[in-house]
mmCIF file of C-alpha atoms and ligand atoms in Angstrom:
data_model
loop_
_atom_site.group_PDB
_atom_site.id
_atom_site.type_symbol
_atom_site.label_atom_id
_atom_site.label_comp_id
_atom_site.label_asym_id
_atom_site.label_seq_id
_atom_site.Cartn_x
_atom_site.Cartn_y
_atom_site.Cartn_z
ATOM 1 C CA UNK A 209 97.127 13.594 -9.392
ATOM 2 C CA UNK A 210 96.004 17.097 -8.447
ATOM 3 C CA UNK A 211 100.081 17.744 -8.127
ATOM 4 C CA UNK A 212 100.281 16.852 -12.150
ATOM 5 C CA UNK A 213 97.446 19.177 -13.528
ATOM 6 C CA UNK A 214 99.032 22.952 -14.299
ATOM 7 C CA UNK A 215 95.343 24.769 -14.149
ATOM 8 C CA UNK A 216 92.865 24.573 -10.729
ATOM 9 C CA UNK A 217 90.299 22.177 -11.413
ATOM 10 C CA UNK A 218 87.030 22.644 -10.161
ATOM 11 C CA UNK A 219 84.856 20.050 -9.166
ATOM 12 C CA UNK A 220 81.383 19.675 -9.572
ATOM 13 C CA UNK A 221 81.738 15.866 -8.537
ATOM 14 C CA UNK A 222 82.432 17.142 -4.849
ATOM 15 C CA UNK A 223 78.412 17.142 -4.810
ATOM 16 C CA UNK A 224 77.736 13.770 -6.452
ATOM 17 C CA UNK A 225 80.133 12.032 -3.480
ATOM 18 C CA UNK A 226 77.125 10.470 -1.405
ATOM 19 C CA UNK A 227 73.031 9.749 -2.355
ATOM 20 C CA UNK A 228 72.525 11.850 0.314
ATOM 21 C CA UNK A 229 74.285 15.005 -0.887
ATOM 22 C CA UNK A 230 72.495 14.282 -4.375
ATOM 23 C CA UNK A 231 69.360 14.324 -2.903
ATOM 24 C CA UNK A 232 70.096 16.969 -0.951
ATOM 25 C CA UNK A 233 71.241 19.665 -4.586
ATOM 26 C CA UNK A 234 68.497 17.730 -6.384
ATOM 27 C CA UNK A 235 67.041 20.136 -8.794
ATOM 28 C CA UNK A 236 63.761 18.288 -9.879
ATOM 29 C CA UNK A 237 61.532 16.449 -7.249
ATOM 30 C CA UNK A 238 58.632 14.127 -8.371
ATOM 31 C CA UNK A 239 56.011 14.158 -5.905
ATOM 32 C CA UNK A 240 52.889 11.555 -6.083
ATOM 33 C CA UNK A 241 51.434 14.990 -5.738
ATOM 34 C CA UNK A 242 52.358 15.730 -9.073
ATOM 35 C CA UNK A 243 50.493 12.976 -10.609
ATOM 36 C CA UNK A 244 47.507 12.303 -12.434
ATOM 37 C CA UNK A 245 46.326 8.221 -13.379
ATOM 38 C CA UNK A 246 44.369 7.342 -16.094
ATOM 39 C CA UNK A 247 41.595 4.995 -15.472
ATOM 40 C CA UNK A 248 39.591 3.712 -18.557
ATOM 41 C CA UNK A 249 35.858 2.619 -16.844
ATOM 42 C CA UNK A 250 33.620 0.258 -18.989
ATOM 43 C CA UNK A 251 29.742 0.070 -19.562
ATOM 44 C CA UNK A 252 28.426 -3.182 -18.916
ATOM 45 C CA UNK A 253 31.440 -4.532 -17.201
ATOM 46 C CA UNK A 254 32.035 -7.093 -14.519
ATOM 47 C CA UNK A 255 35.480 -7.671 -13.852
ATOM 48 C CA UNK A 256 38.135 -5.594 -13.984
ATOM 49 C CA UNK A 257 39.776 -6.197 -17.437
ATOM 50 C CA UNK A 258 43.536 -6.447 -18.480
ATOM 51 C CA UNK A 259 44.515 -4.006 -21.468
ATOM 52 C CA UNK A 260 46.641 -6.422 -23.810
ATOM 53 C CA UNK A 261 48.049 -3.365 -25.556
ATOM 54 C CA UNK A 262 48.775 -1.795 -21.675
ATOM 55 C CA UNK A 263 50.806 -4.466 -19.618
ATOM 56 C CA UNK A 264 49.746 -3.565 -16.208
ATOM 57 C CA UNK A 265 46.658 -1.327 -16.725
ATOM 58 C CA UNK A 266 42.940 -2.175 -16.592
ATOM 59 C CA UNK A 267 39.475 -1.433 -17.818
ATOM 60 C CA UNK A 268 37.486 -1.226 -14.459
ATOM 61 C CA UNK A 269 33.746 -2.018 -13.852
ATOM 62 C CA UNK A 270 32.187 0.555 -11.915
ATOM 63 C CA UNK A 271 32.360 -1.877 -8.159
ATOM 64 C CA UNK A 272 36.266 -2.453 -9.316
ATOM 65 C CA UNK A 273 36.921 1.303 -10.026
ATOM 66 C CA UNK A 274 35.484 2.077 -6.102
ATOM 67 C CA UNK A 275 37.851 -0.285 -4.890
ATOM 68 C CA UNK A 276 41.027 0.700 -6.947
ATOM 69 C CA UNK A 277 40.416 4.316 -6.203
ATOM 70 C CA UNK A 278 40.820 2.879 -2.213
ATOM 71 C CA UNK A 279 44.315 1.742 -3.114
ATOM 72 C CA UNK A 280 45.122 4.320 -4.883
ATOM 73 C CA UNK A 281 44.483 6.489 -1.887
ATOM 74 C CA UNK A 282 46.353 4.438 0.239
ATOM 75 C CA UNK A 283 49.480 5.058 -1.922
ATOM 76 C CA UNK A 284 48.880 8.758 -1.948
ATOM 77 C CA UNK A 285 47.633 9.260 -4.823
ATOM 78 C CA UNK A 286 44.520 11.225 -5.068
ATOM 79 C CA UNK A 287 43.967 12.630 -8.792
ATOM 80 C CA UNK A 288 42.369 10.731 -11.423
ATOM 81 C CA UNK A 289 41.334 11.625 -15.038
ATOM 82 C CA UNK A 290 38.319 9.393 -15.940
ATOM 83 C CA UNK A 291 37.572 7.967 -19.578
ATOM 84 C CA UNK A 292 35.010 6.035 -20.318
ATOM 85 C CA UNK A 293 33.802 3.213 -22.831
ATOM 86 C CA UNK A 294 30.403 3.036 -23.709
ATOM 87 C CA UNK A 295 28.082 0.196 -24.470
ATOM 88 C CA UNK A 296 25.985 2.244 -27.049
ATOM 89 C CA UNK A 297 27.539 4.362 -29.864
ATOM 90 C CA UNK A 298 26.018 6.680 -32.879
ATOM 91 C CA UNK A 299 27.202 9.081 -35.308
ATOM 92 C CA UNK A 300 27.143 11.843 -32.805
ATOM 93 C CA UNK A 301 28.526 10.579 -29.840
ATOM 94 C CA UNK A 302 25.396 11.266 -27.429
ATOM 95 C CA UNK A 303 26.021 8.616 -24.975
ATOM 96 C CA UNK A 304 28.728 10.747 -23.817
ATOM 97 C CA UNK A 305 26.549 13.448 -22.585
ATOM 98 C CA UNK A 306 24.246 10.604 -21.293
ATOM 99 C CA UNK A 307 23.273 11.661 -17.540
ATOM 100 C CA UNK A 308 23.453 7.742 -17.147
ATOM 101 C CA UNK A 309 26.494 7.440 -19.292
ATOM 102 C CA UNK A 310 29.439 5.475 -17.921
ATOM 103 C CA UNK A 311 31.252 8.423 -16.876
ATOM 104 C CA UNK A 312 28.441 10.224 -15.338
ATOM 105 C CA UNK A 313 27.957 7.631 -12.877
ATOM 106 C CA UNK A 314 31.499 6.662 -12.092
ATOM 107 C CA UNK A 315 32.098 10.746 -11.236
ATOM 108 C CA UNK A 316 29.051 10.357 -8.921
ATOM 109 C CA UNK A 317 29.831 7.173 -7.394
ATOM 110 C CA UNK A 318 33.498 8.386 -6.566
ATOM 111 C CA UNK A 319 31.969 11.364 -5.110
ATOM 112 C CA UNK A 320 29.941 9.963 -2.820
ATOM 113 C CA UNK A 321 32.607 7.539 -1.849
ATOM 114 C CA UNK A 322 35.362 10.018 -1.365
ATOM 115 C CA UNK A 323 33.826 13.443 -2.089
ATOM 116 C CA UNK A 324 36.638 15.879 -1.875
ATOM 117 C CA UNK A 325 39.635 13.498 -0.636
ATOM 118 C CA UNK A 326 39.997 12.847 -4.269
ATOM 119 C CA UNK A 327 40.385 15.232 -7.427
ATOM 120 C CA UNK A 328 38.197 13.785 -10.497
ATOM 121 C CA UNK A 329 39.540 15.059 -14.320
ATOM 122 C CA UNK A 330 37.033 14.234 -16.964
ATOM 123 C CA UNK A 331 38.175 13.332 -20.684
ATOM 124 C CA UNK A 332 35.756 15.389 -22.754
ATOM 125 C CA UNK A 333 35.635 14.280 -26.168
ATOM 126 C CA UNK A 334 33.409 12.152 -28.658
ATOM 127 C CA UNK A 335 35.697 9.659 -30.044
ATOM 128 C CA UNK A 336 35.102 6.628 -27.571
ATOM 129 C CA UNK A 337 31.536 7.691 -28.394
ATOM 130 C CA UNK A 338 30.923 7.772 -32.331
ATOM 131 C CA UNK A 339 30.631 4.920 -34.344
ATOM 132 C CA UNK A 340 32.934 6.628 -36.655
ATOM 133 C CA UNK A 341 35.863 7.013 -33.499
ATOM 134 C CA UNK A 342 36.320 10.826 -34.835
ATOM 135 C CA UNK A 343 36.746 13.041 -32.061
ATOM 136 C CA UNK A 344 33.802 15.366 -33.549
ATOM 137 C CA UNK A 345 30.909 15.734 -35.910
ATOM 138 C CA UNK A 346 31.198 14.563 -39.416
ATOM 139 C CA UNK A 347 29.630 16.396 -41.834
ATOM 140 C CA UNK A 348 30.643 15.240 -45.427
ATOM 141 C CA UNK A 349 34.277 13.445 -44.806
ATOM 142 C CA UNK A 350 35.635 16.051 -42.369
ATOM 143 C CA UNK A 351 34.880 17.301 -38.868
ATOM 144 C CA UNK A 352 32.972 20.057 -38.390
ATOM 145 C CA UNK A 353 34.363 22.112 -35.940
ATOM 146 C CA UNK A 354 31.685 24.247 -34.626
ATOM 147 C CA UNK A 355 28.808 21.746 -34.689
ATOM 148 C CA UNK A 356 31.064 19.656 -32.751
ATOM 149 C CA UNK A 357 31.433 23.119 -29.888
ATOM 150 C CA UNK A 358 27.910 22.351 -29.233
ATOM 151 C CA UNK A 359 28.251 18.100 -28.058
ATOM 152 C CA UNK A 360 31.683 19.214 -25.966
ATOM 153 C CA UNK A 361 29.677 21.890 -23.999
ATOM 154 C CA UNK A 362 26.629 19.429 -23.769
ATOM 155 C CA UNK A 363 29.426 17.100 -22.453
ATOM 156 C CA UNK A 364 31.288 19.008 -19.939
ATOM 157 C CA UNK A 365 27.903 20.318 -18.090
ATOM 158 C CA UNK A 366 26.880 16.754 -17.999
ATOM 159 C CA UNK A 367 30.601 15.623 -16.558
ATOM 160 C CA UNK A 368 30.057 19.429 -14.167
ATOM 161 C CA UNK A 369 26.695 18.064 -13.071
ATOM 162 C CA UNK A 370 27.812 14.565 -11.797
ATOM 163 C CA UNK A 371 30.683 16.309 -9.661
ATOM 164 C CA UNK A 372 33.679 16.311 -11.827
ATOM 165 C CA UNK A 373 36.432 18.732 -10.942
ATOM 166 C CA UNK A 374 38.420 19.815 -13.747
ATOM 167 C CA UNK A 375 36.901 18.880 -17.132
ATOM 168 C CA UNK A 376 39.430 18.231 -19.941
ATOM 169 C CA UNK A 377 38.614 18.741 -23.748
ATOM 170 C CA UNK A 378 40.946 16.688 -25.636
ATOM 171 C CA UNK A 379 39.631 16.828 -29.202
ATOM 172 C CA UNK A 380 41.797 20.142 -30.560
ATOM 173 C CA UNK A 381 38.589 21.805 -31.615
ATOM 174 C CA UNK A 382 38.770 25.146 -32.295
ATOM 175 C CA UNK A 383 36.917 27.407 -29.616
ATOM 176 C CA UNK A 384 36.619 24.750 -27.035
ATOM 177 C CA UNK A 385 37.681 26.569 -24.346
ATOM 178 C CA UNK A 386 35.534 29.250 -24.617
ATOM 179 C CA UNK A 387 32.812 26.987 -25.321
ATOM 180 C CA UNK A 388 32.924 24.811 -22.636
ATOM 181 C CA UNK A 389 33.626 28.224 -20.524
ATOM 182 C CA UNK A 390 30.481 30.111 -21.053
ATOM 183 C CA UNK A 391 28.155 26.420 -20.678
ATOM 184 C CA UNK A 392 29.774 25.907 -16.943
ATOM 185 C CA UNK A 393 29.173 29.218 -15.918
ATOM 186 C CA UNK A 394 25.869 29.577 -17.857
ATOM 187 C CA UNK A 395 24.606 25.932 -15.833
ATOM 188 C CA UNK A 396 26.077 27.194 -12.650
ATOM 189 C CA UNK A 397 29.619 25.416 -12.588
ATOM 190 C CA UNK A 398 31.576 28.624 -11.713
ATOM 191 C CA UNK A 399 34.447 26.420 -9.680
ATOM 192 C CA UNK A 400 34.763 23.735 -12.086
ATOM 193 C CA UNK A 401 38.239 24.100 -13.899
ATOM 194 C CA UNK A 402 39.458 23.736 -17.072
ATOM 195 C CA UNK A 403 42.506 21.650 -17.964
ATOM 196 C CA UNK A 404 42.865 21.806 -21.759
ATOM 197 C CA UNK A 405 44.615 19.326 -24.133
ATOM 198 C CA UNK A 406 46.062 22.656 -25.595
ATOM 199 C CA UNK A 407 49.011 21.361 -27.816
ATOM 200 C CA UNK A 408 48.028 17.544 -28.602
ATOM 201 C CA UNK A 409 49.536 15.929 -31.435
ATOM 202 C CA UNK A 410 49.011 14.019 -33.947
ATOM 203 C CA UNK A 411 51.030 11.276 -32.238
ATOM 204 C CA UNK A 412 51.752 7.291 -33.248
ATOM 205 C CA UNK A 413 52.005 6.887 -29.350
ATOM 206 C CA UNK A 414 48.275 6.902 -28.791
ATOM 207 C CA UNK A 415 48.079 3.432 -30.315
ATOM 208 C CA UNK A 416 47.806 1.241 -27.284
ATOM 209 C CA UNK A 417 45.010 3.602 -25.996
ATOM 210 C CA UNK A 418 43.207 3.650 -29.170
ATOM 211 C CA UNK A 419 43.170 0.076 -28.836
ATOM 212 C CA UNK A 420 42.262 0.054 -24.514
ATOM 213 C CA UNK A 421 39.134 2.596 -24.902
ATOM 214 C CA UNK A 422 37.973 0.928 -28.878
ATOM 215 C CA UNK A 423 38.608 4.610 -30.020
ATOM 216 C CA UNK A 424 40.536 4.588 -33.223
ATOM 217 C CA UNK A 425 38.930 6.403 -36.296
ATOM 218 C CA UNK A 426 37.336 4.190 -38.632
ATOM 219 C CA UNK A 427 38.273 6.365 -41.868
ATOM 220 C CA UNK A 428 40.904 8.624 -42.143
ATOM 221 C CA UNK A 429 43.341 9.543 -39.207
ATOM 222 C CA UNK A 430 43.154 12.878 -36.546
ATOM 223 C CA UNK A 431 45.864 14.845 -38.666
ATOM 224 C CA UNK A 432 43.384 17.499 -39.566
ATOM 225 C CA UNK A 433 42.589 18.586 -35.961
ATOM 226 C CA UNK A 434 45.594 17.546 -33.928
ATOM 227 C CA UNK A 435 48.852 19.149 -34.404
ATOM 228 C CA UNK A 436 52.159 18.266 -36.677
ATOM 229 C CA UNK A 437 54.904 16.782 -34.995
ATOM 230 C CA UNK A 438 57.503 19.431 -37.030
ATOM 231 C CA UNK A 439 55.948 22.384 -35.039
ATOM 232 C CA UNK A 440 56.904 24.316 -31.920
ATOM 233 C CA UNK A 441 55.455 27.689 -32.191
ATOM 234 C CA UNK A 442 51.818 26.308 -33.140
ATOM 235 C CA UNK A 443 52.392 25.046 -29.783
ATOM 236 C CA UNK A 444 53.019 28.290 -28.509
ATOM 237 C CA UNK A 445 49.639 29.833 -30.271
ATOM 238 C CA UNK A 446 47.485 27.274 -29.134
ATOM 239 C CA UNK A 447 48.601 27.425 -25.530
ATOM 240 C CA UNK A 448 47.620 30.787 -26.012
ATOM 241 C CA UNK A 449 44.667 30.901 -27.235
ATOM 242 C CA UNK A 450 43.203 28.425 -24.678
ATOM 243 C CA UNK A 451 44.499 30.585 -21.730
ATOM 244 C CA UNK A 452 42.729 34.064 -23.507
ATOM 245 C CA UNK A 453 39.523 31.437 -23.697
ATOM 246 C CA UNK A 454 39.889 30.475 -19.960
ATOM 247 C CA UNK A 455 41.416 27.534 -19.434
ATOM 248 C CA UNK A 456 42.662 26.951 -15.889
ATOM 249 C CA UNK A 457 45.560 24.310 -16.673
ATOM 250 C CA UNK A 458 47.119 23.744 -20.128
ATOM 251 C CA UNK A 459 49.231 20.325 -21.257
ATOM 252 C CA UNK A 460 51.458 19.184 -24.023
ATOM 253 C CA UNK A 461 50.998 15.547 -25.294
ATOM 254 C CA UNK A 462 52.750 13.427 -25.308
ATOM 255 C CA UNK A 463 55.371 14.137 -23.176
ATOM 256 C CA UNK A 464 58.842 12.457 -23.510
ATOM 257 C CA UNK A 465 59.447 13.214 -26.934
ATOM 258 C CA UNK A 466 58.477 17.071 -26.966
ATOM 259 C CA UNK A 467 60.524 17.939 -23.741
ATOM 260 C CA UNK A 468 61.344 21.076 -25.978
ATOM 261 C CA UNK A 469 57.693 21.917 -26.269
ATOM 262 C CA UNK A 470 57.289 21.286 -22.313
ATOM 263 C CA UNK A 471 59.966 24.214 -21.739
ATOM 264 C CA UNK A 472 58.656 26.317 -23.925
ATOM 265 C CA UNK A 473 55.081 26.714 -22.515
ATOM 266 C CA UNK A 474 56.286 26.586 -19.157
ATOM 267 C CA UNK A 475 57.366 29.824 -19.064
ATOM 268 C CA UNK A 476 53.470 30.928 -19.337
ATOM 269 C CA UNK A 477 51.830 32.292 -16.495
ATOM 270 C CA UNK A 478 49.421 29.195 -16.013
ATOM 271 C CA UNK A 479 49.883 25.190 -14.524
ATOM 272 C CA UNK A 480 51.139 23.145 -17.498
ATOM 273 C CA UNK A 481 50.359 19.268 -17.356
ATOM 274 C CA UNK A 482 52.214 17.256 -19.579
ATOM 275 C CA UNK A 483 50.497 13.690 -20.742
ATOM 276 C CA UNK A 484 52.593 10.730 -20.735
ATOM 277 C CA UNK A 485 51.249 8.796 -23.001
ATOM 278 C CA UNK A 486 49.890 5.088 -23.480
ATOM 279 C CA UNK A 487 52.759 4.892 -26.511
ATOM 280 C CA UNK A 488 55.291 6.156 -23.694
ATOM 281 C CA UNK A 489 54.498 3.866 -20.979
ATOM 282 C CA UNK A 490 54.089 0.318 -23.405
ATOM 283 C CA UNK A 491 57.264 1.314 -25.118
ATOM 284 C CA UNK A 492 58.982 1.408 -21.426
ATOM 285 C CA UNK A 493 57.046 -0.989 -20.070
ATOM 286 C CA UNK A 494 58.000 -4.071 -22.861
ATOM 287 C CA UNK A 495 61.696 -3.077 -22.407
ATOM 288 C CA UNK A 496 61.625 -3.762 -18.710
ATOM 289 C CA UNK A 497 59.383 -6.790 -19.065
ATOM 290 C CA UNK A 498 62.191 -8.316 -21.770
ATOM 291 C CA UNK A 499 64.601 -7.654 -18.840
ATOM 292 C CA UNK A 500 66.414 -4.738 -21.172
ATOM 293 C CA UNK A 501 66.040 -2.153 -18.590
ATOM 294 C CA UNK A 502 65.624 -1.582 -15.053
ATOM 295 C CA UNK A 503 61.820 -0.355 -14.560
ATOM 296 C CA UNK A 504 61.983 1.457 -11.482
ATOM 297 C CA UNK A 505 65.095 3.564 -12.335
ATOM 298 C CA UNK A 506 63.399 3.670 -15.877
ATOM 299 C CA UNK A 507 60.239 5.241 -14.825
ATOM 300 C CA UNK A 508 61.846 7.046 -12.562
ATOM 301 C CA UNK A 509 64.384 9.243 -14.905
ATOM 302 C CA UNK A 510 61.440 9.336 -17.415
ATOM 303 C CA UNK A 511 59.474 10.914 -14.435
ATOM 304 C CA UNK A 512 61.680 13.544 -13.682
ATOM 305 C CA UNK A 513 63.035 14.211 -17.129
ATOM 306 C CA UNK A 514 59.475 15.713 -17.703
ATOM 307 C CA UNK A 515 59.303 17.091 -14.701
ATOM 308 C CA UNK A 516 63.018 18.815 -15.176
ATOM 309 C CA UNK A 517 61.690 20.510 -18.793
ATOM 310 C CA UNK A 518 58.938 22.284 -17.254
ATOM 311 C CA UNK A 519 56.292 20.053 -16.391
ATOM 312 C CA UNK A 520 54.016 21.007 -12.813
ATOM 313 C CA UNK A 521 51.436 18.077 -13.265
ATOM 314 C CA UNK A 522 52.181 14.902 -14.834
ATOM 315 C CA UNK A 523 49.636 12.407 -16.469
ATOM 316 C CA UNK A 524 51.470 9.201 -16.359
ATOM 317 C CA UNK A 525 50.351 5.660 -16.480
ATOM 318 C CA UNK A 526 52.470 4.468 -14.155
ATOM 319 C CA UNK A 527 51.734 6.727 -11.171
ATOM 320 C CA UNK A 528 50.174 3.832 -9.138
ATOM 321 C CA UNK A 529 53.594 2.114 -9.273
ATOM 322 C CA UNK A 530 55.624 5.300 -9.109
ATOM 323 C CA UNK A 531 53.326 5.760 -5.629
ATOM 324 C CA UNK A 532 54.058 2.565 -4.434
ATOM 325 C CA UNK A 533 57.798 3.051 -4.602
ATOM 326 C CA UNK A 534 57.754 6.202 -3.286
ATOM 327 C CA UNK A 535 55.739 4.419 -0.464
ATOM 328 C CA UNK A 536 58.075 1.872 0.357
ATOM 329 C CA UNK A 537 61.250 3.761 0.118
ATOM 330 C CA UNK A 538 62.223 1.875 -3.193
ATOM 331 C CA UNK A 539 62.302 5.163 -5.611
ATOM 332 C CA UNK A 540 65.130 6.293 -7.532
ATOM 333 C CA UNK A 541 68.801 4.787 -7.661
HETATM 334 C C1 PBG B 7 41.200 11.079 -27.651
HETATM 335 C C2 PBG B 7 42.296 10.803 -26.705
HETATM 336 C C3 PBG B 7 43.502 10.191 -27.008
HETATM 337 C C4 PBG B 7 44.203 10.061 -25.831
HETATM 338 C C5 PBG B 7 43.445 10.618 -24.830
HETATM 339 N N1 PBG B 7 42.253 11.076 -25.387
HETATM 340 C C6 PBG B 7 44.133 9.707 -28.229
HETATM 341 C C7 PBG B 7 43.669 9.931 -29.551
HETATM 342 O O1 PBG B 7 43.785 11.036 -30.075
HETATM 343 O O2 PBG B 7 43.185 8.959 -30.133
HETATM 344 C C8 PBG B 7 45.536 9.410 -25.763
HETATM 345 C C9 PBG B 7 46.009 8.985 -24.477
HETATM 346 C C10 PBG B 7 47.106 8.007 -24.536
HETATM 347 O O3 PBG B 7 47.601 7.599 -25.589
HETATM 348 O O4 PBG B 7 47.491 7.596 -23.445
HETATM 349 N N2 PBG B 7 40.607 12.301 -27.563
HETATM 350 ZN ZN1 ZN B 8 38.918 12.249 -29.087
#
């Protein structure tokens, strides 16, 4: 063949030949390192809890979430972001700053279990916690931003207190950041980090969590605080902002279909985390369970397609199975 062709080829398949030599040029490496899971804990609770909308995933009792966390450690997987589901709501959301709230005493159990073997991310945000699911403080038919500042520090000091390590405000609320900044360090949590949900938006793939943690808004949608699909550079200025306030790790969610957005802020100087969301993972995980496509070597590319655009940290639903593979030696194609 080579005898027939009048110009040199050159031949980047030399270094697809073998597995081995792939592996070996790989570019992108996922790590179980690399990954956060989501656990949703519930008040009240005695069995762990399937999540119709979630095939796979769980609402744990407090016992249940001791004895996950043991498997998940046995995997290799050792970072967790905590949400919680309250028995007791109101119009502002205080059971979430409750020092008896379900969070609150799932951070301390796991401490005391596991104390620094494991890394413990906190959701901060009220809409799990109002009766109105709003991620903030309604005052007329909007939320008001800076009354809301004042329940997200209240929250993160009490999350801070119980032993959480890296609190995460997810609500988009102006001046969060800082907020939540100057209440650790005022109540003595110098060396609890930040990760902020930075560039969240306004996404139809938060359904199947809205419907896991009973957090959808009642009236009205989240469009007026998280961000428009059709933007980039507002991803840009947010990421910003929230590193000028202080936060320690920033994140763009979701993840899979703002891979451009991923690249973009990974060029700043600061850990990005992008969030893979509960839309992300059902989507995936009804194809493979209809037999349409292969869900290892689905989650897999999905894995490393993130990680490929920029992504350091990844917050992925299916890191518990993506540990397990990577356990038995069943990863990747
Ligand atoms: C709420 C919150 C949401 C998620 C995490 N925290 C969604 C929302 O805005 O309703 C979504 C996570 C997911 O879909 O997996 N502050
Ligand atoms: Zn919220």
């Amino acid at each position: 063949m080579g005898d027939m062709l009048r110009f040199p080829v050159t031949r980047p398949r030399r270094l697809r030949r073998t597995k081995f030599i792939r592996d070996l040029v790989a570019e992108t490496k996922v790590d179980p390192g690399d990954l956060i899971f989501p656990l949703f804990v519930k008040e009240g609770l005695r069995e762990k809890e399937p999540i119709e909308a979630m095939p796979g995933q769980y609402r744990f009792s407090l016992e249940e979430l001791l004895k996950e966390m043991n498997e998940l450690l046995e995997l290799g997987l050792r970072n967790i972001i905590l949400f919680g589901i309250p028995e007791r709501k109101d119009e502002i959301g205080s059971s979430a700053y409750d020092k008896e709230g379900i969070v609150q005493r799932a951070v301390r159990k796991l401490k005391d279990e596991f104390s620094n073997e494991i890394t413990i991310f906190t959701d901060v945000c009220l809409c799990q916690y109002t009766t109105h699911g709003h991620c903030g403080i309604i005052t007329g038919n909007s939320v008001d931003n800076d009354e809301t500042l004042k329940q997200i520090a209240k929250i993160a000091v009490s999350h801070a207190e119980a032993g959480s390590d890296v609190v995460a405000p997810s609500g988009m609320m102006d001046g969060a950041v800082k907020a939540i900044r100057e209440a650790l360090d005022d109540a003595g949590y110098k060396e609890t980090a930040i990760m902020s949900y930075s560039s969240k938006y306004a996404s139809v793939l938060y359904g199947p969590f809205r419907e896991a943690a009973s957090s959808a808004p009642k009236f009205g949608d989240r469009r007026g605080y998280q961000m428009d699909p059709r933007n980039s550079d507002e991803a840009l200025r947010e990421a910003l902002l929230d590193i000028k306030e202080g936060a320690d790790i920033i994140m763009v969610k979701p993840a899979t279909w703002y891979l451009d957005v991923i690249r973009r802020l990974s060029k700043l100087p600061v850990p990005l985390a992008a969030y893979n969301v509960s839309g992300e993972y059902s989507m995936v995980k009804l194809a493979c369970k209809a037999g349409l496509l292969d869900e290892k070597l689905a989650v897999w590319e999905m894995l490393h397609s993130i990680k490929r655009a920029g992504a350091d940290i990844i917050i992925t639903y299916f890191a518990k199975d993506y540990a397990r593979w990577h356990k038995n030696g069943e990863l990747g194609p």
